[in-house]
Each structure stands twice: as structure tokens, then as C-alpha cells.
XYZ file of C-alpha atoms in Angstrom:
609
model
C -11.371 -77.296 78.434
C -8.176 -75.455 77.799
C -7.133 -72.357 79.758
C -4.877 -69.639 78.351
C -1.861 -68.852 80.357
C -1.356 -65.433 81.796
C 1.457 -64.759 79.322
C -0.761 -65.643 76.355
C -3.521 -63.361 77.550
C -1.094 -60.478 77.945
C 0.249 -61.052 74.437
C -3.204 -61.002 72.861
C -4.139 -57.896 74.792
C -1.029 -56.111 73.577
C -1.759 -57.090 69.953
C -5.322 -55.825 70.273
C -4.169 -52.491 71.690
C -1.606 -52.084 68.884
C -4.308 -52.600 66.313
C -6.500 -49.998 67.954
C -3.634 -47.495 68.062
C -2.789 -48.144 64.387
C -6.426 -47.681 63.376
C -6.609 -44.421 65.324
C -3.414 -43.161 63.631
C -4.786 -44.020 60.168
C -8.091 -42.333 60.942
C -6.332 -39.222 62.279
C -4.068 -39.133 59.219
C -7.024 -39.351 56.876
C -8.852 -36.623 58.780
C -5.766 -34.357 58.683
C -5.277 -35.034 54.955
C -8.922 -34.255 54.305
C -8.687 -31.049 56.320
C -5.525 -29.992 54.487
C -7.172 -30.630 51.128
C -10.228 -28.708 52.250
C -8.029 -25.797 53.318
C -6.242 -25.929 49.959
C -9.526 -25.892 48.053
C -11.209 -23.264 50.214
C -8.297 -20.880 50.627
C -5.445 -21.401 48.205
C -7.338 -22.625 45.131
C -10.698 -21.041 45.728
C -10.246 -18.338 43.050
C -9.348 -20.924 40.438
C -12.390 -23.070 41.134
C -14.665 -20.091 41.409
C -13.463 -19.073 37.919
C -14.118 -22.585 36.605
C -17.557 -22.507 38.115
C -18.299 -19.087 36.693
C -17.036 -20.095 33.258
C -19.565 -22.877 33.233
C -22.325 -20.275 33.407
C -20.894 -16.868 32.389
C -19.100 -16.143 29.135
C -17.431 -12.935 27.974
C -17.467 -12.491 24.211
C -15.440 -9.864 22.351
C -17.311 -7.636 19.919
C -15.209 -6.376 16.980
C -15.300 -2.657 16.248
C -16.688 -1.273 13.006
C -13.867 -0.262 10.666
C -13.803 3.383 9.619
C -14.859 4.381 6.094
C -12.505 5.873 3.510
C -13.773 8.768 1.400
C -12.450 10.858 -1.479
C -11.828 14.608 -1.134
C -15.523 15.313 -1.874
C -16.565 12.708 0.738
C -17.653 10.097 -1.769
C -17.335 6.669 -0.106
C -14.597 4.547 -1.690
C -14.196 1.950 1.088
C -17.064 0.841 3.341
C -18.362 -2.227 5.193
C -21.010 -4.743 4.154
C -22.607 -7.607 6.109
C -21.320 -11.119 5.376
C -21.555 -14.512 7.069
C -18.330 -16.015 8.330
C -17.412 -19.279 10.022
C -15.990 -18.978 13.549
C -14.763 -21.337 16.266
C -14.546 -21.046 20.057
C -11.673 -23.480 20.788
C -12.722 -24.175 24.424
C -15.984 -25.655 23.155
C -14.330 -27.988 20.631
C -13.460 -31.512 21.805
C -10.915 -32.334 19.085
C -9.641 -29.329 17.143
C -7.541 -31.295 14.631
C -10.412 -33.624 13.783
C -12.826 -30.698 13.498
C -10.532 -28.803 11.133
C -10.053 -31.923 9.016
C -13.830 -32.395 8.742
C -14.250 -28.750 7.750
C -11.653 -29.224 5.004
C -13.430 -32.350 3.741
C -16.707 -30.433 3.582
C -14.892 -27.612 1.714
C -15.745 -25.118 4.430
C -12.141 -23.967 4.973
C -9.010 -23.796 2.807
C -6.253 -26.310 3.586
C -3.608 -23.599 3.218
C -5.170 -21.536 6.020
C -4.971 -24.246 8.692
C -1.528 -23.137 9.943
C -2.721 -19.563 10.524
C -5.862 -20.877 12.226
C -3.802 -23.005 14.612
C -1.412 -20.118 15.308
C -4.375 -17.917 16.198
C -5.812 -20.629 18.463
C -2.539 -20.784 20.409
C -2.500 -17.068 21.139
C -6.218 -16.375 21.494
C -7.885 -15.076 24.656
C -10.312 -17.268 26.595
C -13.631 -17.833 24.803
C -12.709 -15.551 21.899
C -13.848 -16.619 18.460
C -11.318 -17.663 15.837
C -12.245 -16.880 12.228
C -12.127 -19.927 9.960
C -13.703 -18.533 6.777
C -14.352 -14.841 6.140
C -17.022 -15.276 3.487
C -19.300 -18.291 3.268
C -21.126 -18.966 0.035
C -24.767 -20.087 0.025
C -23.606 -23.623 -0.755
C -21.150 -23.603 2.162
C -23.816 -22.347 4.578
C -26.154 -25.127 3.456
C -23.373 -27.704 3.859
C -22.638 -26.486 7.385
C -26.329 -26.545 8.338
C -26.635 -30.156 7.178
C -23.581 -31.209 9.210
C -23.918 -28.865 12.161
C -24.170 -31.658 14.736
C -20.540 -32.586 13.989
C -19.240 -29.136 14.771
C -19.633 -28.305 18.439
C -17.974 -24.934 19.110
C -18.198 -23.872 15.445
C -20.889 -21.503 14.226
C -21.869 -19.072 11.473
C -21.778 -15.421 12.554
C -22.962 -12.272 10.761
C -20.083 -9.801 10.495
C -19.094 -6.666 8.592
C -16.603 -7.087 5.759
C -14.699 -4.442 3.801
C -16.208 -3.473 0.458
C -14.686 -1.306 -2.264
C -17.489 0.054 -4.493
C -15.103 1.258 -7.215
C -13.401 -2.148 -7.478
C -10.015 -1.746 -9.241
C -9.993 2.055 -9.594
C -8.446 2.948 -6.210
C -6.735 -0.376 -5.481
C -3.097 0.748 -5.221
C -3.945 3.829 -3.171
C -6.307 2.089 -0.747
C -4.711 -1.343 -0.619
C -6.881 -4.067 0.875
C -7.703 -5.837 4.145
C -7.731 -9.492 5.119
C -8.098 -11.853 8.055
C -5.570 -11.169 10.800
C -2.613 -13.556 10.554
C 0.116 -14.719 12.904
C 2.488 -12.251 11.225
C -0.003 -9.415 11.763
C -0.173 -10.170 15.483
C 3.552 -9.479 15.735
C 3.084 -5.881 14.553
C -0.034 -4.786 16.470
C -1.340 -4.542 20.021
C -3.108 -7.917 20.205
C -5.435 -6.766 22.997
C -7.110 -4.395 20.533
C -8.101 -7.241 18.207
C -10.729 -9.934 18.689
C -9.453 -12.163 15.886
C -12.800 -11.782 14.107
C -12.124 -8.511 12.294
C -10.098 -7.677 9.200
C -6.762 -5.887 9.231
C -5.063 -3.670 6.644
C -2.535 -5.456 4.465
C -1.222 -2.763 2.081
C -1.230 0.997 1.349
C -3.746 3.240 3.170
C -5.525 0.292 4.793
C -2.253 -0.882 6.349
C -0.436 2.347 7.076
C -3.460 3.961 8.747
C -4.624 0.767 10.491
C -4.432 2.277 14.028
C -6.870 5.022 13.013
C -9.236 2.833 11.016
C -9.694 -0.269 13.170
C -11.313 1.109 16.334
C -11.474 -0.481 19.809
C -13.453 -3.701 20.398
C -16.172 -4.050 23.032
C -17.394 -7.106 24.935
C -20.551 -8.821 26.160
C -21.044 -10.912 29.325
C -23.804 -13.490 28.972
C -25.262 -16.294 31.083
C -25.218 -19.645 29.278
C -26.447 -23.134 30.105
C -24.369 -26.308 29.964
C -25.002 -26.555 26.223
C -23.620 -23.076 25.631
C -26.993 -21.509 24.826
C -27.304 -17.867 25.890
C -29.871 -17.548 28.664
C -29.402 -13.905 29.650
C -27.379 -10.822 28.651
C -25.594 -9.606 31.772
C -23.325 -6.734 30.775
C -22.270 -4.964 27.587
C -19.293 -2.676 26.873
C -19.856 -1.045 23.473
C -17.078 -0.956 20.900
C -15.620 2.288 19.580
C -15.793 2.574 15.797
C -12.690 3.364 13.792
C -12.154 6.854 12.420
C -13.065 7.760 8.847
C -10.285 8.895 6.524
C -10.857 11.637 3.978
C -8.362 11.314 1.152
C -6.925 13.922 -1.192
C -7.974 11.851 -4.212
C -10.621 13.124 -6.606
C -12.892 10.209 -7.558
C -13.900 11.699 -10.910
C -10.337 12.467 -12.001
C -9.155 9.099 -10.661
C -11.784 7.232 -12.689
C -10.985 9.287 -15.794
C -7.275 8.483 -15.517
C -7.926 4.816 -14.745
C -10.249 4.357 -17.717
C -7.790 6.148 -20.010
C -5.041 3.737 -18.886
C -7.121 0.560 -19.269
C -5.379 -2.307 -21.049
C -2.035 -0.517 -20.653
C 0.763 -0.886 -18.144
C 1.924 2.261 -16.388
C 0.919 4.944 -13.923
C -0.679 8.370 -13.582
C -0.006 10.727 -10.688
C -1.689 14.114 -10.353
C -0.797 16.580 -7.589
C -2.160 19.943 -6.465
C 1.002 22.122 -6.583
C -0.356 24.478 -3.926
C -0.350 21.929 -1.103
C 0.978 18.525 -2.233
C -2.430 16.839 -2.187
C -2.479 13.864 -4.559
C -5.538 14.151 -6.788
C -4.828 11.101 -8.964
C -2.970 7.917 -8.032
C -3.342 5.217 -10.681
C -1.247 2.126 -11.341
C -2.224 -0.304 -14.098
C -2.911 -3.108 -14.492
C -4.792 -3.132 -11.232
C -6.664 -5.706 -9.135
C -10.008 -5.933 -7.395
C -9.355 -5.542 -3.640
C -12.755 -7.117 -2.929
C -11.384 -10.477 -4.074
C -8.547 -10.268 -1.553
C -10.554 -8.796 1.298
C -13.245 -11.463 1.151
C -10.887 -14.414 1.141
C -9.297 -15.235 -2.205
C -8.206 -18.834 -2.741
C -4.525 -19.717 -2.575
C -4.479 -20.485 -6.292
C -6.206 -17.186 -7.056
C -3.670 -15.207 -5.036
C -0.796 -17.132 -6.585
C -2.193 -16.255 -10.005
C -2.077 -12.549 -9.116
C 1.478 -12.865 -7.807
C 2.793 -14.675 -10.873
C 0.891 -12.647 -13.479
C 3.516 -11.334 -15.921
C 1.826 -7.916 -15.956
C 2.257 -7.584 -12.169
C -1.158 -6.209 -11.153
C -0.159 -6.117 -7.456
C 2.899 -3.946 -8.201
C 2.402 -0.282 -7.287
C 4.012 1.404 -10.278
C 3.106 4.902 -9.079
C 5.600 4.812 -6.184
C 7.776 1.761 -6.848
C 8.044 1.652 -10.637
C 11.438 3.112 -11.600
C 11.836 4.259 -15.206
C 14.344 6.278 -17.239
C 12.667 9.717 -17.266
C 13.815 10.438 -20.809
C 13.128 13.877 -22.226
C 10.838 14.865 -19.345
C 13.941 16.090 -17.472
C 15.061 18.385 -20.308
C 13.363 21.447 -18.753
C 15.428 20.873 -15.581
C 18.666 20.415 -17.554
C 17.860 23.619 -19.469
C 17.251 25.461 -16.198
C 20.612 24.254 -14.862
C 22.343 25.462 -18.031
C 20.682 28.880 -17.797
C 21.461 29.261 -14.111
C 25.100 28.189 -14.530
C 25.589 30.571 -17.464
C 26.226 27.848 -20.053
C 23.092 28.701 -22.023
C 22.421 32.089 -23.609
C 18.636 32.246 -24.072
C 19.009 34.306 -27.261
C 21.686 32.174 -28.893
C 20.947 29.574 -31.562
C 22.784 26.279 -31.243
C 23.290 24.035 -34.293
C 21.682 20.594 -34.587
C 22.529 18.406 -37.572
C 21.030 15.284 -36.016
C 24.140 13.993 -34.231
C 26.576 14.954 -31.484
C 30.226 13.918 -31.476
C 32.603 13.443 -28.571
C 36.373 13.369 -29.026
C 37.773 9.823 -29.178
C 34.291 8.289 -29.583
C 33.882 6.250 -32.742
C 30.102 6.587 -32.922
C 27.987 9.741 -32.707
C 25.166 10.298 -30.227
C 22.147 10.544 -32.492
C 19.121 12.802 -32.282
C 15.668 11.572 -33.202
C 15.734 14.069 -36.100
C 17.732 17.024 -37.431
C 16.396 20.259 -35.915
C 18.670 22.917 -37.364
C 19.578 25.976 -35.254
C 17.526 26.206 -32.015
C 17.555 28.343 -28.893
C 16.766 26.949 -25.446
C 13.001 27.522 -25.689
C 12.878 25.844 -29.076
C 15.074 22.992 -27.831
C 12.482 22.230 -25.139
C 9.635 22.716 -27.606
C 11.083 20.348 -30.219
C 12.921 18.081 -27.736
C 16.278 18.524 -29.455
C 18.635 15.852 -28.099
C 21.784 17.445 -29.542
C 21.121 20.681 -27.646
C 20.934 18.765 -24.362
C 23.903 16.509 -25.155
C 25.983 19.647 -25.533
C 24.492 21.298 -22.440
C 25.196 18.226 -20.296
C 28.864 18.127 -21.340
C 29.236 21.859 -20.663
C 27.617 21.671 -17.222
C 29.279 18.440 -16.094
C 27.815 15.457 -14.296
C 28.413 16.763 -10.759
C 26.321 19.879 -11.381
C 23.662 17.872 -13.201
C 23.412 15.386 -10.339
C 23.229 18.103 -7.678
C 20.673 20.096 -9.654
C 18.368 17.144 -10.282
C 18.375 16.344 -6.571
C 17.063 19.847 -5.877
C 13.977 18.665 -7.754
C 13.769 15.663 -5.423
C 14.903 13.185 -8.050
C 16.973 10.424 -6.471
C 15.289 11.095 -3.100
C 12.200 9.737 -1.378
C 9.284 12.168 -1.463
C 7.947 11.103 1.953
C 4.479 10.098 0.735
C 2.282 8.783 3.563
C 2.268 5.150 2.407
C 5.267 2.823 2.530
C 7.382 1.039 -0.089
C 8.239 4.132 -2.122
C 11.409 3.804 -4.224
C 14.000 6.584 -4.468
C 15.005 6.243 -8.114
C 18.584 6.854 -9.258
C 20.459 10.044 -10.108
C 23.821 8.609 -11.163
C 27.257 10.199 -10.829
C 30.844 8.864 -10.882
C 30.753 7.837 -7.218
C 27.467 5.964 -7.681
C 28.740 4.106 -10.750
C 31.943 3.099 -8.983
C 30.122 1.880 -5.868
C 27.266 0.093 -7.603
C 28.778 -1.123 -10.856
C 32.485 -1.048 -10.090
C 33.054 0.984 -13.264
C 34.536 4.356 -14.171
C 32.454 7.274 -15.392
C 32.871 8.370 -19.008
C 31.817 11.486 -20.936
C 29.318 9.322 -22.806
C 27.546 8.677 -19.503
C 27.161 12.417 -19.017
C 25.748 12.780 -22.539
C 23.125 10.087 -21.903
C 22.145 11.664 -18.589
C 21.503 14.943 -20.385
C 18.421 13.385 -21.990
C 17.313 11.270 -19.022
C 18.754 7.993 -20.278
C 21.626 5.804 -19.112
C 21.331 4.716 -15.491
C 18.939 7.481 -14.452
C 15.648 6.266 -12.954
C 12.613 8.026 -11.498
C 9.200 6.997 -10.225
C 6.004 8.552 -11.618
C 5.463 10.167 -8.204
C 8.928 11.760 -8.309
C 8.271 13.155 -11.783
C 4.952 14.601 -10.594
C 6.676 16.258 -7.619
C 9.419 17.643 -9.894
C 6.669 19.055 -12.131
C 5.100 20.863 -9.158
C 8.499 22.449 -8.468
C 8.669 23.700 -12.058
C 5.062 24.923 -11.868
C 5.677 26.798 -8.588
C 9.098 28.109 -9.669
C 10.984 26.338 -6.918
C 8.527 25.326 -4.218
C 6.871 21.978 -3.559
C 4.999 20.246 -0.778
C 5.286 16.709 0.512
C 2.863 14.584 -1.501
C 0.174 12.952 0.607
C -2.985 10.880 0.218
C -4.752 11.619 3.517
C -6.455 14.998 3.701
C -8.326 14.671 6.981
C -9.311 12.344 9.818
C -12.942 12.277 10.975
C -13.133 11.310 14.638
C -15.701 8.548 15.136
C -16.794 9.849 18.546
C -16.801 13.635 18.130
C -17.431 13.713 14.346
C -14.879 16.514 14.081
C -12.414 16.527 11.179
C -8.714 17.032 11.788
C -7.094 18.395 8.624
C -3.624 17.297 7.534
C -1.522 20.446 7.026
C 0.798 20.793 4.004
C 4.531 20.307 4.628
C 7.088 22.133 2.497
C 9.345 19.647 0.708
C 11.559 21.944 -1.369
C 11.995 25.685 -1.642
C 14.538 26.670 -4.304
C 15.127 30.409 -4.026
C 18.402 30.930 -5.905
C 17.115 30.672 -9.490
C 16.494 33.751 -11.628
C 12.768 34.292 -12.275
C 13.500 35.044 -15.952
C 14.992 31.582 -16.278
C 11.836 30.017 -14.829
C 9.780 31.995 -17.353
C 11.867 30.647 -20.252
C 11.240 27.083 -19.076
C 7.501 27.735 -18.793
C 7.460 29.266 -22.281
C 9.269 26.273 -23.731
C 6.870 23.818 -22.083
C 3.867 25.823 -23.262
C 5.295 25.755 -26.794
C 5.446 21.943 -26.597
C 1.635 22.026 -26.520
C 0.638 25.168 -28.366
C 3.209 25.966 -31.063
C 3.896 24.233 -34.344
C 6.964 22.054 -33.969
C 6.105 21.227 -30.361
C 6.254 17.502 -29.672
C 2.640 17.506 -28.423
C 1.332 20.151 -30.854
C -1.994 19.103 -32.344
C -2.831 16.760 -29.472
C -4.702 19.538 -27.632
C -6.975 22.386 -28.737
C -5.390 25.691 -29.705
C -4.223 27.874 -26.817
C -4.718 25.038 -24.357
C -3.774 26.278 -20.847
C -1.070 23.674 -20.347
C 2.716 23.570 -20.124
C 4.101 20.106 -20.756
C 6.912 17.892 -21.938
C 6.797 14.581 -23.746
C 9.395 11.879 -23.310
C 10.437 8.405 -24.389
C 12.492 5.895 -22.421
C 14.654 3.797 -24.721
C 14.809 0.148 -23.675
C 16.817 -1.325 -26.537
C 19.700 -0.631 -28.869
C 18.613 0.475 -32.326
C 21.701 -1.124 -33.836
C 20.976 -4.498 -32.222
C 17.378 -4.592 -33.471
C 17.980 -3.132 -36.922
C 15.966 -4.992 -39.520
C 14.065 -6.938 -36.854
C 10.600 -6.493 -35.443
C 10.862 -5.071 -31.926
C 9.030 -7.153 -29.282
C 6.323 -5.218 -27.440
C 8.153 -5.532 -24.126
C 11.225 -3.798 -25.611
C 9.415 -0.856 -27.157
C 10.093 2.573 -25.651
C 8.038 3.802 -22.718
C 5.943 6.884 -23.434
C 5.986 9.711 -20.856
C 4.320 13.064 -20.319
C 4.591 15.704 -17.601
C 2.669 18.952 -17.424
C 0.913 21.543 -15.294
C -2.215 23.635 -15.732
C -3.328 26.407 -15.827
C -0.189 28.301 -16.833
C -0.602 31.407 -14.693
C -1.981 29.755 -11.547
C -1.174 26.031 -11.607
C -3.695 23.824 -9.806
C -2.683 20.422 -11.114
C 0.611 18.811 -12.086
C 0.659 15.498 -13.942
C 3.143 12.723 -14.596
C 2.116 9.873 -16.883
C 4.042 6.828 -18.037
C 2.769 4.217 -20.470
C 5.050 1.196 -20.522
C 6.079 0.227 -24.069
C 3.880 3.032 -25.376
C 6.630 4.002 -27.887
C 5.989 7.758 -27.766
C 4.969 10.280 -25.141
C 3.085 12.186 -27.823
C 0.881 9.318 -28.958
C 0.628 7.246 -25.760
C 0.785 9.581 -22.753
C -0.322 13.027 -23.991
C -3.839 11.826 -24.979
C -4.316 10.515 -21.439
C -3.302 13.919 -20.052
C -5.856 15.557 -22.335
C -8.710 13.348 -21.116
C -7.866 14.190 -17.514
C -7.375 17.910 -18.088
C -10.537 18.271 -20.159
C -12.509 17.102 -17.117
C -10.446 19.163 -14.677
C -10.559 22.417 -16.653
C -14.237 22.036 -17.507
C -15.008 21.867 -13.787
C -12.820 24.906 -13.127
C -15.065 26.962 -15.420
C -18.152 26.281 -13.297
């Protein structure tokens, strides 16, 4: 039997004690670490884990607000909401978003071209808010989704309200259209006021009055189980509907003008001269805003964009045309006011006007013989206005036309209006790098050359003539109906121009000349209206080609003259002013005046009752 030495026993004892101490240290360390982690979880991270726990059982869903209606001046609904079924996703409930989107594309439930916008919206969305994938599901698409629903956790079909335009194309350029909110839209709005499920205005009234129309969303807190099924409704904050807009437009006159312009390119604008309210706002060809609001395909939208007739183009405010003879009443007024025209004097017209050192004459459309200023307006004598323009000078002409708001924005309450062009030597030098010549002045005297005006500008200028110097800012919104109080806030008229330095006798001469256009033999629109028709008007043509260059050749339709007409009625107390342009209509008499008659027959017939 072996005995351990005292030294060996001491060594083993020391080793044993060291192991005990090490074990105690490890145990203490683990206990401290556990306590620290517990403190971290209970104190510092408790809110986070409480939120995670709550989110497993409580969900807050945003509820989109109902968009306000749009009505005409007689409160006929021209934009409303209809129920549709749309496809929505809650990203937090989707395991693999990319794979899910790809499957949806393969099942033709979403458009490939919309994936980028969908992903952008997912990145910026609020927790547990739905993302719209398809704004209008067809019956076939709903059946496809139902058959494959098990593949699409976090994706569901939801009933929603979608914008509907009962008059289809008739009001399209005035109202505009709505669409699904895009990443670009989010950059221009307060994102907290949008759920991502509603539609947003894209153009015209729908866009420019978006803050009034869209309302304020509500929300719902619900208790859900682990599968996301709603077990109990906990709390509900109701949404606030958007306000209704009452427009200045007259649905009956609008439809009359639109139908009269069908199959033609151009525009019709009608304004109440007493307050600037726009009664008619037509641009043709038009488009059906329902197609765009309910989710047009990429190819369909591209087809609209590339259509050679430009149906998306708002000709009423952005189409710029040579005004032609429609500005002759203003040129005549300038000549009278400046003392260059004697209202009793006859001026010769042999069908051509000659300038010194010019090899070719400036031709008239026919030989008129001796005419005074009233007869020159009545018969649209070019030679009379060539001579008047040279006598007045381009500076006076330019300044005078701008008094009638030509060359200036009117301030209409929708965006993208064009200002037109009232040329002068400075303009030509700056824009074209060319000098001004007397021939330029001659052409401007009949509204040709570089002069351009929009149909809206011509309508405003006509209200100034009708009112003998005064006009109001043209506007489309007449009133705002508050969704909560149901009260209507009217939009007051704003004075745009007030010309007070023109002799009243000179205004009367202009009115007489424009009345003679309609009601006296030799007038350029005589015979197009009944006898003694209560209308003062002026026809016009915008020349788009050189007669010499096309001599002996058939003129292509797209190079034929535009036909124009302006007018106001009744004569003694004007209540409507019109401007009409028919692109490539050849003549204001044959193309535009008949449209004015159809509109005014309806308007004046109503005035009798």
C-alpha cells in the first residue's frame, strides 16, 4: 500500500480548491449576465417587446376617406364614386414579396410595368397599411385569385370606392382624372393623409383641388389571431369625407358644344361676362377618364400618348393658334381710339395692299370696294386692317392687345395654361434673332404672323369687348360644399381687366360691326343664323400654308386653315361670350359659326323661360 506524501496531498488540495473557485466564478458570471439581460429586456427593451407582442394580436388598419363629388353649376353629378374590387397587400404578412409579385404577374393579376411603383410604395408605407396592387379586378381575375389564394398570404381582395365619370369624355379636360397614388405623387402631398389604397388626382380639377376633394382617412383597431383573422373590433376612428366641388360649367351647354365638335379637333370656351364663370370648356378629341381612373394598361396609355390627334392635350388652355380675323375688332378699336380711323370715312379696297420696297402685295381674300370701319369688321376686309396696322404701328398694337389679356396668362384655376404670343420687335429679336419689318406689322393687323392665342384667351378678350372694357378672371370652381357642415362657400369673382380710357362711342361702333357680321348682308356669318339673331360675332381663319407654295396642288387636311369664331349674346346685356376654334376647318363661317349657333340656340331658348 502506497502512501501519499504530505507535499502531494497539499498539491491535490490546492488544485481542488482552484477548481471550486473557477466554477464559482463561472456560475457568478453567468448569473450576472442573466441578470443584466433580464434588466435589458425588462427595462430598456420592454417597450419594443411589448409592441411586438401587441402586434401579434392587435392590428391598426387605415380606412381611406370617401372622395368628394364634383357637380355642375346646377348640381348635376359629373364625378362620383362607385364600388369596385381591388387587390391589396399587407407587406408584413408576406414571406417573400418578390416571389409573390412574380406569381401575381404570372397569373395576370398585376401589370409588370407597375411593379416598380408597388415596391416604392412598400418601402415608404406605414406599418400594416395595405398597398394597392390592382385598382380594378375583372371577374376572371377574381376567379383566378380565388383558385390560387393559398399561395398569397398577406394578399387579399378588398371592396373599395373608385372614381366614376358618368358623362365619359364630355368633361374630361376640365375634370381631369384620378389614379393610384404613385411614388411621384408621394413627393407632392402630405403622406400621412393617404392610406395608399385611395386614388389621387392626376390632372385638371381632380389634381389642382386634390386637398379639398380627398378627405382625411380614419383607422380601425382590431384583435386578430395568429393567422391574421379578425376576432374583435376594438376601436374605430371614422374618416372625414372630402368636400364636394360645384363647378361653373353648365352640363347641357357642355354636352351641346361637345357633340357639335365631335370628330373634329379644336376647342370651345364659353364664359359668363358678368363674373368670369366658365360655362363651357371643351377640347376635342377627348378621352374617357374612366379608362385611366380604373387602371388602363401600359399599352393603352401609350396609345393615348402617341395618338396623332392628341386626345390628352388640353387645347382649351394650352392650344396656341393664330387668332386670325377674330382680333380685327380690337385693332379697329385701337385705330379709333388713337385717331387713325374716322368712323364716317370710306377707305378703298381693291383686293391688295402695297408697301414701299416690297415686291409682292399683301392680298385680301376678295375685293371689297370702299368700306368704313363698321363695314370692314362686317365684311372682314383685310386691306382696311393692313392699312390700320401700319398707321398705328406695332408698339401700339402690341400694347393694346395686351390690354385685352392677349399674350398674358388669364389665371384660370387649373394649371398648364399657355400665355400665347403678342409679338413686337423686341420679342422677335430675342426669340428669333431677327429684325422687325413693316410686313410683320401688316400680318399682325389681321392676327397672322407670329401672333398666337389660346381659345380661353380669345373668350376672355370677347368678354372685355362685350362689357366695354371689364373682365373677370375665368374660373371653373363656383363653390365648395363642406362635407361636415354641408354649407357652401362661394368663389367670388375677381376683376381681371378694367379698361376705362376708351370712348363709349367707339365701343358702340365695334358692337355694331360685330352685330352686322351676323345680321346684315355682306357679313361673313350672314345667313348662318336666323334674322335679327341677338348675337355680335366675328369669324376668322388661321392660315397655315403659303398659297403660292401649294398652287395647283391639293392641300393636305393638316395644312388647311383653322376656322374660328368669337361672339357674345345678347347684345344689350351679354350673358355668354364664346370662342371656338376648329382645327383645319378652313373657314370660321362654315366650321365654327354653326357650332356657335347650336350652343346659342339652347342658351337663348332657356333664357326665354
